[in-house]
Each structure stands twice: as C-alpha cells, then as structure tokens.
Amino acid sequence: MSGHSNWPEWIYIAVVIALMCWVGAEAWNAERLVEHVPEGAEIIKVTGQQWFWTFEHEDGTKEIGELHVEVGKAYKFEIHSKDVNHSFNIHDYVVLMDAIPGRINTVWFAPTDVGTHDIQCREYCGLIHYNMRGTLYVEEPST
Amino acid sequence: MVVELAKPRPIWQIMFSTHHTDVGLLYLIMSLAFLFMGGALALIIRAELFLPGAQIIGDAMTFNRIFTVHGTTLIFLFILPFASAVGNYYVPIMVRYKDMAYPKLNAIAFWMIPPGGALVWLGFADFTWYATPPYSIISAPGPAADMWIFGLKILGISSVLGAINFVVTILKCKHPDMSIGQVPLLAWSYLTSSLIILVAIPTFAAALLMLLTDRLGVSGFFNPAMGGDPIAYQHLFWFTFHPEVYVLVIPAIGMMYEIIPRFSRKPIYSYNSGIFAFVLLAIVGFSSWAHHMYASGMSFTEKTVFMVGTLAAVPASAMHVYNFIATMWNGRIKFSTPMMWAVGGIALFFSAGAGGVANAAMPLDFSTHDSYWVVGHFHLFVMGTIAFGSIGFLYYMFPYVTGRMYNETMGKVHFVMSFIGTVLVFFTQHILGLYGMPRRVFDYPPIPEWIAMNQIASVGAMIIGVSMVLFLINMIYSSGKGKLADTDDPFGVGGKYYYPFEAKNPHH
Ligand code: HEM
Ligand SMILES: [Cu+2]
Ligand SMILES: [Cu+2]
C-alpha cells in the first residue's frame, strides 16, 4: 500500500490529462470551423416523417426521397420533423442532425464532387426506420 | 442451477430467507438466467443481420422488440442483479458484519426484480432501451410500452433500495475497529456505485412517470403537439443513465481489484488511488450526460461544456488501468480462469475507453453517433469489461458458493472463445459504424463492406454463444459433480481469502 515511489503514476496521469486537453482543444477548434455557415448558403428545408424525407428548395421545388444539389455550392439544411424524432444523415459528407418535432435544427454542407450518396435516418423512429432512406444527387451546375 | 452444497437445503428455505448469502444466491441465479435469455436474443439479432433481406425474423416490429428487450434485460436484469449478488456475498463479510444492514429490505429489493422482469418480457416493447418521446408517447404500441414503463419503475425502486442497504451496511455497520480507509476496494466500489444510484435514479423515475401520463394523454411534458419538449426527456434520461454506466462498471472494476492482486500474489499497487479514482468518477460522471445529444441541436457552447465534462472523467478510468498493470508487474501471476477473465476485461476496458474519447470529441461524434460504432463502443464496456469481470468473478466465487471446483480447462476455453468472439463482434462494429451503418435497423442495403462486417460480427457472436453453452454445462455439472474444493485456498495461490462460506447463516 505504501513504500513504493509513485512518480511513474504521476507521469502517467499527467500524460493522460495532456492527451485529453489536446483532444479537447483540437475538437473545439474543428467544430468551431465546421459550424461556421458560409454566407449565401442556399436553404433546403428538410422534413422527416415516418418513414421518408421531403426536401423543399428556396425556389419552391419539392422532392421526396431524392435530393438534387449542385457541386461547389453551399447548402444549409433546416431540419424538422412532422411526427417523431428522426436523424437526417448523409454519412459521406458527415451531415448528421436530429429532426425533432417542434424545433428546427440546422446543419450545412458543400458538396465537392459530382456523384450520388446515400441519405438515411440514424435515429430509431419505428417500423420502417431501417428503410427510411433516400439518395443525394450532386450534379454539375446548370447553365 | 448453482447449489450451495456445503449445507443443502430445500429451495423454499432459500427463497424465504433474508440472510445475505441466500439473497445473494437468489440474485445470482436470477441474473444468470437473464444473461442467457438476453444473450439468446442477441444471437437472433446477429443471425438476422448476417445477410441483407429478411433472414429468420419475418417483420421489422419483431426485430425492434427483440433488440429493445435484449438491451433492457442485460442492463437491468443481468448486470445490476449480478453486481447485487456479489455485493450480497462479499460486502457484509468485508466490513465484518453479520448481514446486510436491513435484511428484510434486502429480500424485498430482490423480490421486486421478478415482477419487473416479467413486465418487460411479457410486454416486449419496441421503443429501444431509452424510450424516447415523442415516439414512445404517440407511436409505440401498448400495452407493451406501458408494461415496460412499469417494469422499469419497479426495477428502479429495487435498485434504490439495494443502494440504501449497501451504503448503510458499509458506513454504519462496519466493524468499529475498521476505519473506512481499511474497507477493501470491492466494498468501496459498492459504496460509490450505490451513492451514484441514489443521486441519479430519481431523475429517470420522474421522467418515467411523466412519460406514462403523457401516454395516457393527461399531460404533454414531452409531446410537442401539446406544447411539450421531447429534448427535455433526453436530458432527464441521460442525467440518470450516463452516471448509471459508471454504476454498471464500477462494481466490475471492484471485482477485478479482488482478483488481480490475489492471482498476482502481490498486494494491490495503490489502494488509495483505487479509492480516489472511484470517488472521482462518481463525481465527474455527473458532468457529461449530454454527450449523448450532440446531434440533437445543442449550441456550440453546450456541446463544448459536455465534451470537457466527458474528457475530465477519463483520467479516473485510466488510473484503474494503471493500478491493475502496476499490481501485476513483477507479480508471480497464476493465470487461472478468473485471472484470465479479469486481464482480458482490462484490455477491453482500455480499448473501450479509447473509443469513448473519439465519441466525446464533438466533430468525430457526427460520424459515430447512432451508428454501429456506438453499439461497438458500449458493448466493449458492458460485454468486454463488465460481463468479463463478472464472469471471472463467478468462477472465483464458485468454490465458495458450491464447495466444489469448476472444470479449469473448460473455463479457459470459455474465456478464449469469448475473448475472440468479443473482439470479432465489437471491434468490427466500430468499423461498420465508420462505414455509416445506422444502429437499430432490421435490414440494410447490400453494400459490400456492410455485408462483410456484419458477417464477421455474426460469426463472432456465434462463437460467444457456443462458449456460453460450455459455461452453462461447466457450472451445472461442476456444482454437483466437480471435485471438492480446498476450502482454505481453492486456487492454490496462498493468502487470506474473504470467505462467504464461514459466515454461513448464523441464525439457522
Ligand atoms: C472513458 C470513458 C468513456 C467515454 C469517454 C465515453 C463516451 C461516450 C460517448 C461520447 C457516448 C455517446 C456516443 C454517441 O451516442 O454518439 C457514449 C455512449 C455510450 N457509452 Fe460511453 N463513454 C465512456 C465510458 C463508458 C462506460 C464505462 C460505459 C458502460 C459501462 C459506457 C456506456 C455507454 C453506453 C451504453 C452508450 C450508448 C448508449 C446508447 O446510445 O444506447 N461508456 N460513451
Ligand atoms: Cu429513423
Ligand atoms: Cu455517456
């Protein structure tokens, strides 16, 4: 219980604390940068409901289960739900935000390459939660 | 299943007894029964996810009910009662008292578990182990949901009664010659985890009642259609259940503190740092609950606060790991079955903590949250650390309880298979999460990486399943036919044991 020196333990604890400070500082800094919405981001209203996603663009066009965006532009999602909690997720672009009835959550992204990506629900929402999926189409800007 | 052979008695005598080793035995048998029941559900889940498409379960609702009851069972009906079993056997002896402080209360706390468990199993609710509104209010089918709520209510009360009993036994009934600074670390682990229960559980108890009245339509606390706020429930829930994860893990760490020095044939490296880490964890554990809610739309400031609170708890866990390794260092280690489980558990504890740090870092959590990563993360704790520590301890106390030895080879095979299986299932699930697979899904699209990872995980689960059958056979067979244990030193490692046997019911 005593009689041995404790300095290796203190060094070890100091290293762990230093590591945690480093992780925390990096995370704080990165999150601060990713949360900064660029000026002029186009707004897309996202509605989750059991068990599909609807999207409304600024010009009023609506899409169900599919979302078409243009490469190189920035978009801000305004996410909300009509019934229970869902979570709007485009994993390839690390877009993840809960859709919660009674409030609007926002998250933004700027697609960098032309292509298609999966859209899915990441919060349990009942019977067809597993198939509350959609597709993101990133396209060349229309002329 | 496990019979106290030293002094065989009819079963009803044990059932109506209030003596701590009898209540401990009841806890033990009940928790192991639920381990196998909950484990069977896990195998069904893994079989279903082996390939895309419906495999063995016809519909998503059944699948959703299965994973809900799986999680609820293993947390509330295996881990907690198992800890109570060990606490009942050991805590009174470690503080040198004749029984628990309130023996009748002790028996009542135990007897609340069967009705609680029955409500959960007969209802078979589908709203996941956290019953989040508004789904749980407006969408989850009753009466299953209501039965779950009542079941959890009862289990929560049982947990509070048990915690009061441990706190009083340790603080008030310990032998007058013994200072609190001499109470063994296993008993300290019960003191700290019981104190956490007393502070944490009332919040969830309130939330459950509010959920119930919301379901009945007479209130709208969490129902946005009635002006309520579903996020409020998440705060109440995690205020209870983040600290509760330490309630689950701390007794398992305490069990390792009993096993590691014994089989290293050395005293614990630092008794004081063990206590310090327990108490620190119990306090700091209350500052991190909303790390489960980064994606619920919290502000940057809120997220930062809870990230710092989470990272602040990490050094306390790290201290235990150091303490274990330093104890084993230069020890004459004997790798009997309990020691193998404990050492394996520590390795997995370390990996689990490392993954937890990644979750805690806010930007990374948006990749891992609600994906299979999180499933992997917490299973490295609940299975890799807690079940490993518990099963190791079960082997350790087996000769004390039955007077006989288990089969050592089978115990080691059980460990090796379970360890390999655990790595295959839960490390793989971390990767699966990084590939983006959401948790709680009945089916998934045929993405090649997802299929491969799911198959590895399912194979791992089957390996664990087979090893658990060996375990069951070993326990049943050895409790009746195993060779008689040397009751002074069953493991041949010397030293003084805490020996529940001797404390056998002085009243009978
Ligand atoms: C080093 C210590 C730990 C850290 C840093 C940590 C961190 C985290 C974080 C940030 C999450 C949220 C992940 C998400 O949902 O996105 C999480 C989830 C979880 N952790 Fe830990 N954790 C630690 C220890 C533990 C322990 C000791 C246990 C249990 C004994 C545990 C059990 C859980 C559970 C059950 C969940 C997920 C609950 C759910 O969503 O169903 N964690 N952990
Ligand atoms: Cu969903
Ligand atoms: Cu937590």
XYZ file of C-alpha atoms and ligand atoms in Angstrom:
696
model
C 0.000 0.000 0.000
C 2.920 2.298 0.529
C 6.675 2.096 0.465
C 6.998 2.347 -3.296
C 7.585 5.552 -5.166
C 4.700 6.949 -7.091
C 6.323 9.111 -9.708
C 5.595 6.838 -12.707
C 1.925 7.031 -11.826
C 2.027 10.812 -11.690
C 3.748 10.986 -15.054
C 1.177 8.616 -16.493
C -1.701 10.718 -15.167
C -0.089 13.862 -16.491
C 0.223 12.265 -19.927
C -3.430 11.219 -19.904
C -4.542 14.690 -18.859
C -2.350 16.269 -21.529
C -3.809 13.946 -24.152
C -7.347 14.839 -23.134
C -6.530 18.550 -23.290
C -5.124 18.080 -26.762
C -8.183 16.099 -27.949
C -10.494 18.697 -26.439
C -8.670 21.648 -27.976
C -8.498 20.077 -31.429
C -12.156 19.090 -31.276
C -13.171 22.543 -30.109
C -11.279 24.186 -32.906
C -12.503 21.837 -35.624
C -16.101 22.070 -34.515
C -15.919 25.858 -34.437
C -14.775 25.834 -38.054
C -17.317 23.288 -39.331
C -20.196 25.056 -37.683
C -19.478 28.312 -39.436
C -22.113 28.542 -42.191
C -20.733 30.281 -45.303
C -22.512 33.406 -46.494
C -25.105 32.897 -49.166
C -25.652 29.215 -48.459
C -28.829 28.100 -50.156
C -31.507 26.912 -47.765
C -33.100 23.497 -48.135
C -35.965 22.647 -45.836
C -35.804 19.010 -44.768
C -38.838 17.304 -43.297
C -38.650 13.891 -41.720
C -41.762 11.838 -41.191
C -42.488 8.152 -40.768
C -40.761 6.935 -42.984
C -39.497 9.250 -45.689
C -37.705 12.541 -46.262
C -39.076 15.541 -48.143
C -36.982 18.463 -49.347
C -38.015 21.962 -50.301
C -35.626 24.208 -52.191
C -35.517 28.006 -51.989
C -37.316 28.290 -55.328
C -40.180 26.188 -54.011
C -39.406 22.910 -55.786
C -40.120 19.881 -53.680
C -38.602 16.442 -53.797
C -39.415 13.238 -51.966
C -36.716 10.723 -51.123
C -34.340 12.363 -53.598
C -32.308 15.489 -53.279
C -30.614 17.209 -56.201
C -27.888 19.736 -55.466
C -25.115 21.375 -57.453
C -21.446 20.759 -56.947
C -19.451 23.624 -55.438
C -22.398 25.406 -53.824
C -23.030 25.612 -50.100
C -26.343 24.462 -48.683
C -27.901 24.930 -45.312
C -30.423 22.344 -44.191
C -33.270 23.406 -41.958
C -34.392 20.144 -40.466
C -37.606 19.373 -38.754
C -39.982 16.504 -38.164
C -43.708 16.063 -38.546
C -44.137 13.208 -36.090
C -41.392 11.519 -34.064
C -37.624 12.053 -33.820
C -35.512 11.149 -36.826
C -31.942 11.947 -37.691
C -31.013 13.305 -41.094
C -27.794 11.728 -42.273
C -25.567 11.928 -45.347
C -22.729 9.862 -43.953
C -20.305 10.522 -46.818
C -20.381 14.234 -46.021
C -20.628 13.802 -42.234
C -24.010 15.513 -42.256
C -25.917 14.369 -39.196
C -28.640 16.255 -37.378
C -31.716 15.154 -35.493
C -35.116 16.000 -36.913
C -37.277 16.837 -33.934
C -40.907 17.893 -33.941
C -41.430 21.393 -32.614
C -37.990 22.696 -33.481
C -35.752 23.404 -36.440
C -32.140 22.227 -36.396
C -29.636 23.412 -38.931
C -26.525 21.971 -40.488
C -24.713 22.881 -43.695
C -22.555 21.238 -46.318
C -20.909 21.987 -49.646
C -20.634 19.000 -51.992
C -17.231 18.751 -53.620
C -17.674 16.045 -56.252
C -20.305 15.012 -58.740
C -21.946 11.725 -57.764
C -24.605 10.054 -55.691
C -24.678 9.413 -51.952
C -26.980 7.673 -49.522
C -29.354 9.609 -47.319
C -30.613 7.737 -44.304
C -32.290 8.059 -40.936
C -29.985 7.466 -37.973
C -32.475 7.809 -35.099
C -34.876 4.992 -34.313
C -38.345 6.028 -35.491
C -40.372 2.826 -35.581
C -41.428 0.145 -38.011
C -39.665 1.184 -41.245
C -36.787 3.102 -39.665
C -34.392 0.707 -41.397
C -35.663 1.756 -44.791
C -36.120 5.480 -44.306
C -33.549 6.054 -46.987
C -33.007 8.417 -49.896
C -30.431 9.479 -52.441
C -28.410 12.630 -52.818
C -27.529 13.600 -56.396
C -24.648 16.019 -56.714
C -24.741 17.455 -60.237
C -22.898 19.893 -62.461
C -24.267 23.414 -62.137
C -26.996 24.045 -64.726
C -26.024 26.746 -67.160
C -28.531 -24.126 -11.112
C -25.785 -23.311 -8.656
C -26.479 -25.083 -5.429
C -24.907 -24.356 -2.097
C -23.727 -27.815 -1.483
C -21.960 -27.315 1.804
C -25.287 -27.287 3.531
C -28.034 -28.400 1.131
C -31.433 -27.022 1.979
C -34.822 -27.144 0.328
C -35.298 -24.363 -2.212
C -38.136 -22.679 -0.340
C -35.884 -22.145 2.647
C -33.522 -20.150 0.493
C -36.375 -18.272 -1.151
C -37.861 -17.117 2.131
C -34.539 -16.391 3.740
C -33.271 -12.888 4.358
C -29.697 -13.894 5.041
C -27.248 -12.110 2.784
C -25.684 -15.196 1.218
C -29.125 -16.622 0.465
C -30.342 -13.398 -1.090
C -27.022 -13.285 -2.909
C -27.650 -16.756 -4.285
C -31.108 -15.744 -5.475
C -29.653 -12.685 -7.195
C -27.002 -14.868 -8.762
C -29.363 -17.422 -10.220
C -31.797 -14.810 -11.467
C -29.109 -12.704 -13.118
C -27.582 -15.725 -14.858
C -30.985 -16.816 -16.121
C -31.462 -13.382 -17.661
C -27.923 -13.447 -19.069
C -28.844 -16.499 -21.095
C -32.263 -15.173 -22.095
C -30.903 -11.798 -23.192
C -27.962 -13.481 -24.878
C -30.291 -15.686 -26.906
C -31.993 -12.536 -28.224
C -28.584 -11.184 -29.268
C -27.933 -14.328 -31.293
C -31.261 -13.867 -33.068
C -30.326 -10.275 -33.902
C -26.949 -11.326 -35.264
C -28.471 -14.154 -37.292
C -30.956 -11.736 -38.821
C -28.229 -9.282 -39.804
C -25.945 -11.937 -41.297
C -27.229 -11.002 -44.753
C -29.403 -8.224 -46.175
C -33.046 -9.184 -46.536
C -35.281 -10.887 -44.005
C -33.445 -13.949 -42.684
C -35.131 -15.544 -39.716
C -37.483 -12.852 -38.470
C -40.489 -12.068 -40.592
C -41.045 -8.423 -39.755
C -39.292 -5.311 -38.534
C -41.547 -4.854 -35.499
C -40.497 -8.189 -34.030
C -36.869 -7.284 -34.635
C -37.328 -3.917 -32.925
C -38.924 -5.587 -29.941
C -36.087 -8.079 -29.723
C -33.273 -5.521 -29.540
C -35.270 -3.431 -27.073
C -35.776 -6.346 -24.700
C -32.210 -7.534 -25.282
C -30.741 -4.238 -24.067
C -33.181 -3.774 -21.218
C -32.624 -7.326 -19.997
C -28.857 -7.315 -19.976
C -28.527 -3.948 -18.295
C -31.279 -4.158 -15.700
C -31.751 -7.876 -15.244
C -28.235 -9.216 -15.687
C -25.547 -6.618 -14.901
C -27.263 -4.915 -11.965
C -28.577 -8.054 -10.217
C -25.252 -9.795 -10.749
C -23.483 -6.919 -9.023
C -26.019 -7.195 -6.206
C -25.292 -10.906 -5.943
C -21.584 -10.341 -5.449
C -22.236 -7.410 -3.124
C -24.538 -9.511 -1.005
C -21.994 -12.259 -0.639
C -18.986 -10.077 -0.005
C -19.821 -6.640 1.365
C -21.055 -7.727 4.829
C -18.039 -10.001 5.212
C -15.622 -7.356 4.070
C -16.949 -4.869 6.603
C -17.158 -7.662 9.216
C -20.868 -7.500 9.891
C -23.283 -10.396 10.300
C -25.585 -9.479 7.433
C -26.747 -6.555 5.335
C -27.948 -3.613 7.408
C -31.613 -4.225 6.560
C -32.076 -7.908 5.744
C -35.815 -7.705 5.031
C -35.363 -4.707 2.760
C -32.660 -6.686 1.037
C -35.035 -9.538 0.303
C -37.744 -7.111 -0.821
C -35.320 -5.433 -3.224
C -34.574 -8.814 -4.723
C -38.202 -9.881 -4.986
C -39.090 -6.746 -6.932
C -36.915 -7.935 -9.792
C -39.009 -10.922 -10.967
C -42.175 -8.837 -11.438
C -40.161 -6.055 -13.096
C -38.518 -8.552 -15.411
C -41.830 -10.249 -16.138
C -43.392 -6.945 -17.204
C -40.513 -6.251 -19.577
C -40.617 -9.750 -21.083
C -44.364 -10.194 -21.280
C -44.821 -6.746 -22.779
C -41.921 -6.971 -25.236
C -41.894 -3.271 -26.088
C -40.239 -1.884 -29.205
C -39.159 1.653 -28.325
C -35.465 0.849 -27.601
C -33.898 0.911 -24.177
C -34.263 4.669 -23.986
C -37.926 5.028 -24.840
C -37.508 8.434 -26.454
C -40.575 10.618 -26.910
C -42.478 11.537 -28.936
C -42.165 8.037 -30.443
C -42.742 6.447 -27.054
C -45.799 8.640 -26.500
C -47.604 8.774 -29.812
C -46.318 5.826 -31.763
C -45.134 2.918 -29.623
C -47.768 0.186 -29.380
C -49.279 -0.514 -25.970
C -49.730 -2.269 -23.667
C -46.115 -3.341 -24.255
C -44.830 0.204 -23.815
C -46.790 0.746 -20.608
C -45.635 -2.577 -19.222
C -42.038 -1.596 -19.936
C -42.541 1.701 -18.105
C -43.986 -0.054 -15.048
C -41.319 -2.740 -15.193
C -38.535 -0.160 -15.218
C -40.230 1.728 -12.418
C -40.148 -1.378 -10.247
C -36.572 -2.221 -11.187
C -35.543 1.344 -10.387
C -37.077 1.182 -6.930
C -35.380 -2.139 -6.310
C -32.095 -0.580 -7.300
C -32.576 2.352 -4.916
C -33.487 0.045 -2.018
C -30.424 -2.067 -2.692
C -28.231 1.027 -2.835
C -29.510 2.330 0.507
C -28.742 -1.029 2.028
C -25.168 -1.093 0.727
C -24.449 2.464 1.832
C -25.754 1.867 5.351
C -24.051 -1.515 5.653
C -20.710 -0.084 4.677
C -20.847 3.231 6.515
C -22.788 2.285 9.638
C -22.321 -1.433 10.179
C -18.641 -1.886 9.513
C -16.699 -3.232 12.448
C -15.779 -0.456 14.877
C -12.128 -1.458 14.675
C -12.126 -0.800 10.992
C -11.786 2.659 9.512
C -13.356 3.499 6.168
C -9.818 3.667 4.839
C -9.406 -0.053 5.526
C -12.515 -1.244 3.760
C -11.438 -3.393 0.770
C -11.741 -1.898 -2.701
C -14.525 -4.255 -3.712
C -16.676 -2.865 -0.907
C -15.607 0.666 -1.833
C -16.857 0.043 -5.338
C -20.299 -0.755 -3.923
C -20.245 2.338 -1.766
C -19.501 4.639 -4.683
C -21.807 2.987 -7.183
C -24.646 2.981 -4.629
C -24.168 6.673 -3.974
C -24.348 7.347 -7.712
C -27.611 5.377 -7.874
C -29.131 7.461 -5.107
C -28.315 10.717 -6.859
C -29.007 9.622 -10.426
C -32.085 7.381 -10.420
C -34.768 9.807 -9.130
C -34.473 11.854 -12.315
C -35.339 8.915 -14.520
C -38.049 7.851 -12.087
C -39.682 11.246 -12.613
C -39.233 11.060 -16.371
C -40.902 7.632 -16.448
C -43.967 8.950 -14.651
C -44.157 11.921 -16.985
C -43.861 9.563 -19.927
C -46.695 7.478 -18.576
C -49.071 10.400 -18.075
C -48.088 11.692 -21.499
C -49.034 8.330 -22.965
C -52.344 8.487 -21.133
C -52.912 11.864 -22.751
C -53.406 13.716 -19.476
C -50.143 15.634 -19.765
C -47.849 16.805 -22.518
C -44.467 17.222 -20.911
C -42.603 15.692 -23.828
C -45.273 15.927 -26.509
C -44.711 18.832 -28.910
C -48.309 18.583 -30.089
C -49.285 19.679 -26.575
C -46.512 22.231 -26.212
C -44.051 19.877 -24.572
C -40.376 19.384 -25.303
C -39.028 15.968 -26.323
C -35.457 17.138 -25.711
C -36.272 17.598 -22.017
C -36.780 13.849 -21.743
C -33.380 13.193 -23.241
C -31.760 15.401 -20.609
C -33.605 13.663 -17.778
C -32.833 10.265 -19.229
C -29.120 10.840 -19.746
C -28.721 12.651 -16.451
C -29.597 9.296 -14.948
C -28.012 6.991 -17.445
C -24.650 8.452 -18.084
C -23.839 8.161 -14.346
C -25.577 4.791 -14.442
C -22.953 3.469 -16.852
C -20.473 4.008 -14.027
C -22.870 2.212 -11.693
C -22.567 -0.721 -14.046
C -18.827 -0.611 -14.495
C -17.584 0.295 -11.003
C -18.558 -2.982 -9.267
C -16.929 -4.910 -12.119
C -13.743 -2.912 -11.555
C -14.117 -3.711 -7.844
C -14.293 -7.416 -8.690
C -11.076 -7.083 -10.676
C -9.475 -5.423 -7.651
C -10.236 -8.622 -5.770
C -8.989 -10.975 -8.464
C -5.858 -9.232 -9.810
C -3.827 -8.961 -6.561
C -4.887 -12.453 -5.484
C -3.607 -14.133 -8.625
C -0.590 -11.830 -8.894
C 0.293 -12.851 -5.336
C 1.016 -9.222 -4.514
C -0.899 -6.552 -2.644
C -2.719 -4.028 -4.771
C -0.299 -1.413 -6.113
C -2.160 1.549 -4.699
C -5.222 1.132 -2.545
C -5.589 4.895 -2.194
C -5.531 5.649 -5.868
C -8.221 2.983 -6.346
C -10.481 4.769 -3.876
C -9.588 8.142 -5.313
C -10.473 7.004 -8.837
C -13.820 5.549 -7.699
C -14.849 8.728 -5.918
C -13.601 10.985 -8.689
C -15.521 9.000 -11.301
C -18.652 9.149 -9.171
C -18.468 12.942 -9.049
C -17.182 13.832 -12.520
C -19.533 11.263 -14.031
C -22.334 13.742 -13.482
C -20.856 16.361 -15.772
C -21.063 14.613 -19.102
C -24.587 13.384 -19.734
C -25.381 15.411 -22.840
C -22.505 13.891 -24.830
C -25.288 11.580 -25.996
C -27.107 14.549 -27.500
C -24.578 16.387 -29.663
C -26.760 15.858 -32.726
C -29.982 16.984 -31.087
C -29.334 20.596 -31.998
C -27.405 21.830 -28.969
C -25.452 25.050 -29.255
C -21.695 25.042 -29.722
C -21.224 26.199 -26.125
C -23.368 23.435 -24.654
C -21.544 20.819 -26.677
C -18.199 22.175 -25.535
C -19.215 22.065 -21.879
C -20.262 18.433 -22.097
C -17.216 17.454 -24.091
C -14.975 18.903 -21.390
C -17.034 17.145 -18.721
C -16.635 13.853 -20.554
C -12.900 14.150 -21.113
C -12.460 15.116 -17.456
C -13.688 11.676 -16.391
C -11.149 9.812 -18.494
C -8.114 10.124 -16.151
C -10.107 8.432 -13.381
C -10.720 5.371 -15.568
C -7.118 5.448 -16.715
C -5.939 5.315 -13.090
C -7.610 1.936 -12.609
C -5.860 0.522 -15.652
C -2.528 1.741 -14.311
C -3.266 0.294 -10.900
C -4.030 -3.133 -12.373
C -0.930 -3.221 -14.531
C 1.300 -1.987 -11.726
C -0.128 -4.681 -9.466
C 0.617 -7.413 -11.964
C 4.097 -6.020 -12.654
C 6.718 -8.387 -11.211
C 3.993 -10.477 -9.630
C 4.075 -14.263 -9.607
C 0.974 -14.398 -11.756
C -1.125 -17.531 -11.877
C -3.393 -17.497 -14.914
C -6.302 -19.425 -13.513
C -9.657 -18.870 -15.187
C -10.728 -15.861 -13.052
C -7.435 -14.110 -13.750
C -7.733 -14.659 -17.489
C -11.172 -13.060 -17.493
C -10.013 -10.137 -15.419
C -6.946 -9.427 -17.544
C -8.927 -9.791 -20.767
C -11.525 -7.456 -19.316
C -8.913 -4.815 -18.564
C -7.586 -4.943 -22.126
C -11.097 -4.453 -23.473
C -11.792 -1.719 -20.899
C -8.837 0.192 -22.266
C -9.975 -0.174 -25.900
C -13.493 0.823 -24.977
C -12.285 3.978 -23.265
C -10.180 4.946 -26.265
C -13.267 4.659 -28.494
C -15.233 6.712 -25.980
C -12.755 9.553 -26.265
C -13.361 9.605 -30.012
C -17.120 9.851 -29.399
C -16.589 12.653 -26.981
C -14.674 14.795 -29.483
C -17.572 16.710 -30.992
C -16.717 16.686 -34.707
C -15.943 12.961 -34.649
C -19.219 12.163 -32.943
C -21.097 13.305 -36.026
C -19.556 10.309 -37.774
C -20.097 7.830 -34.977
C -23.338 8.897 -33.309
C -26.224 6.463 -33.699
C -24.119 4.280 -35.943
C -22.814 0.818 -35.207
C -19.708 2.486 -33.765
C -21.688 3.392 -30.655
C -23.005 -0.153 -30.396
C -19.408 -1.377 -30.514
C -18.278 1.252 -28.016
C -20.647 0.471 -25.243
C -20.546 -3.261 -25.753
C -16.805 -3.213 -25.163
C -17.839 -1.931 -21.747
C -20.948 -3.932 -20.994
C -19.716 -7.178 -22.514
C -15.933 -6.759 -22.681
C -15.430 -5.166 -19.293
C -18.464 -5.772 -17.112
C -19.513 -9.236 -18.239
C -15.848 -10.299 -18.343
C -15.207 -9.035 -14.824
C -18.455 -10.597 -13.624
C -17.912 -13.983 -15.222
C -14.333 -14.034 -13.952
C -15.643 -13.305 -10.507
C -18.259 -16.007 -10.830
C -15.504 -18.552 -11.454
C -13.653 -17.059 -8.499
C -16.560 -17.403 -6.094
C -17.724 -20.733 -7.464
C -15.822 -22.836 -4.891
C -17.067 -20.535 -2.148
C -20.661 -20.927 -3.186
C -20.735 -24.605 -4.054
C -17.780 -26.046 -2.151
C -16.589 -27.591 -5.424
C -14.254 -26.639 -8.248
C -15.362 -25.932 -11.791
C -13.520 -27.566 -14.658
C -10.473 -25.387 -15.256
C -9.902 -26.376 -18.889
C -13.493 -25.631 -19.825
C -13.243 -22.310 -18.014
C -10.182 -21.371 -20.046
C -11.747 -22.470 -23.324
C -14.781 -20.406 -22.386
C -12.549 -17.391 -21.904
C -10.540 -17.784 -25.098
C -13.646 -18.245 -27.242
C -15.473 -15.361 -25.623
C -12.481 -13.077 -25.987
C -12.052 -13.869 -29.671
C -15.795 -13.541 -30.207
C -15.962 -10.212 -28.400
C -13.137 -8.767 -30.475
C -14.744 -10.036 -33.694
C -18.158 -8.627 -32.883
C -17.441 -5.305 -31.297
C -14.227 -4.114 -32.927
C -15.877 -4.897 -36.245
C -18.927 -2.907 -35.268
C -16.737 0.145 -34.743
C -15.570 -0.129 -38.355
C -19.082 -0.808 -39.561
C -20.112 2.455 -37.930
C -17.387 4.327 -39.750
C -18.802 2.899 -42.978
C -22.040 4.589 -41.952
C -24.374 1.780 -40.947
C -27.069 3.109 -38.605
C -27.890 1.161 -35.476
C -31.294 -0.373 -34.730
C -32.005 -1.445 -38.285
C -33.841 -4.620 -39.182
C -32.384 -4.668 -42.682
C -29.722 -2.908 -44.700
C -28.889 -2.288 -48.364
C -26.378 -4.715 -49.934
C -23.289 -2.539 -49.582
C -20.333 -4.974 -49.824
C -18.417 -3.540 -46.831
C -21.540 -3.643 -44.675
C -22.224 -7.255 -45.573
C -18.646 -8.329 -44.826
C -18.536 -6.558 -41.465
C -21.937 -7.874 -40.445
C -20.890 -11.403 -41.267
C -17.712 -11.169 -39.200
C -19.772 -9.818 -36.306
C -22.336 -12.585 -36.633
C -19.674 -15.288 -36.671
C -18.109 -13.741 -33.570
C -21.471 -13.774 -31.848
C -21.944 -17.457 -32.596
C -18.501 -18.197 -31.106
C -19.552 -16.395 -27.929
C -22.833 -18.310 -27.991
C -21.087 -21.686 -28.151
C -18.699 -20.714 -25.365
C -21.659 -19.749 -23.194
C -23.120 -23.222 -23.630
C -19.820 -24.670 -22.371
C -20.044 -22.275 -19.441
C -23.536 -23.417 -18.567
C -22.554 -27.079 -18.733
C -19.490 -26.418 -16.598
C -21.492 -24.609 -13.929
C -24.274 -27.159 -13.707
C -22.075 -30.229 -13.880
C -19.387 -28.954 -11.515
C -21.779 -27.717 -8.867
C -22.923 -31.294 -8.380
C -20.016 -33.435 -9.531
C -16.937 -31.198 -9.502
C -14.056 -32.204 -7.292
C -14.280 -30.870 -3.764
C -12.565 -27.528 -3.374
C -9.792 -26.955 -0.902
C -11.799 -24.503 1.112
C -8.793 -22.692 2.551
C -7.107 -21.979 -0.746
C -9.153 -23.187 -3.700
C -6.821 -21.651 -6.279
C -3.543 -22.567 -4.658
C -2.266 -19.013 -4.543
C -1.954 -18.621 -0.782
C -3.007 -15.597 1.236
C -6.150 -14.836 3.137
C -9.468 -15.035 1.331
C -12.773 -13.417 2.054
C -14.802 -16.455 2.555
C -18.594 -16.214 2.484
C -18.821 -19.843 3.481
C -17.728 -19.286 7.042
C -20.225 -16.527 7.513
C -22.898 -19.016 6.617
C -26.150 -18.188 8.249
C -25.503 -17.937 11.965
C -29.267 -17.783 12.565
C -30.087 -21.171 11.119
C -13.577 6.602 -20.984
C -14.807 6.662 -20.605
C -15.971 6.885 -21.553
C -16.143 7.831 -22.501
C -15.174 8.949 -22.867
C -17.433 7.600 -23.100
C -18.001 8.370 -24.078
C -19.217 8.126 -24.669
C -19.882 8.988 -25.595
C -19.378 10.348 -26.040
C -21.029 8.388 -25.985
C -22.066 8.923 -26.949
C -21.863 8.332 -28.284
C -22.988 8.668 -29.203
O -24.139 8.263 -28.968
O -22.721 9.325 -30.217
C -21.103 7.152 -25.295
C -22.128 6.230 -25.432
C -22.329 5.183 -24.572
N -21.473 4.766 -23.579
Fe -19.681 5.579 -23.151
N -18.011 6.517 -22.529
C -17.156 6.071 -21.563
C -17.370 5.036 -20.704
C -18.480 4.240 -20.711
C -18.736 3.203 -19.764
C -17.839 2.845 -18.598
C -19.900 2.638 -20.125
C -20.681 1.495 -19.536
C -20.361 0.745 -18.616
C -20.391 3.319 -21.276
C -21.569 3.033 -21.882
C -22.088 3.739 -22.917
C -23.369 3.480 -23.495
C -24.360 2.425 -23.008
C -23.509 4.364 -24.555
C -24.597 4.439 -25.601
C -25.930 4.487 -25.139
C -26.867 4.387 -26.294
O -26.849 5.278 -27.158
O -27.634 3.414 -26.349
N -19.494 4.280 -21.630
N -19.991 6.994 -24.493
Cu -35.469 6.565 -38.224
Cu -22.477 8.662 -21.529
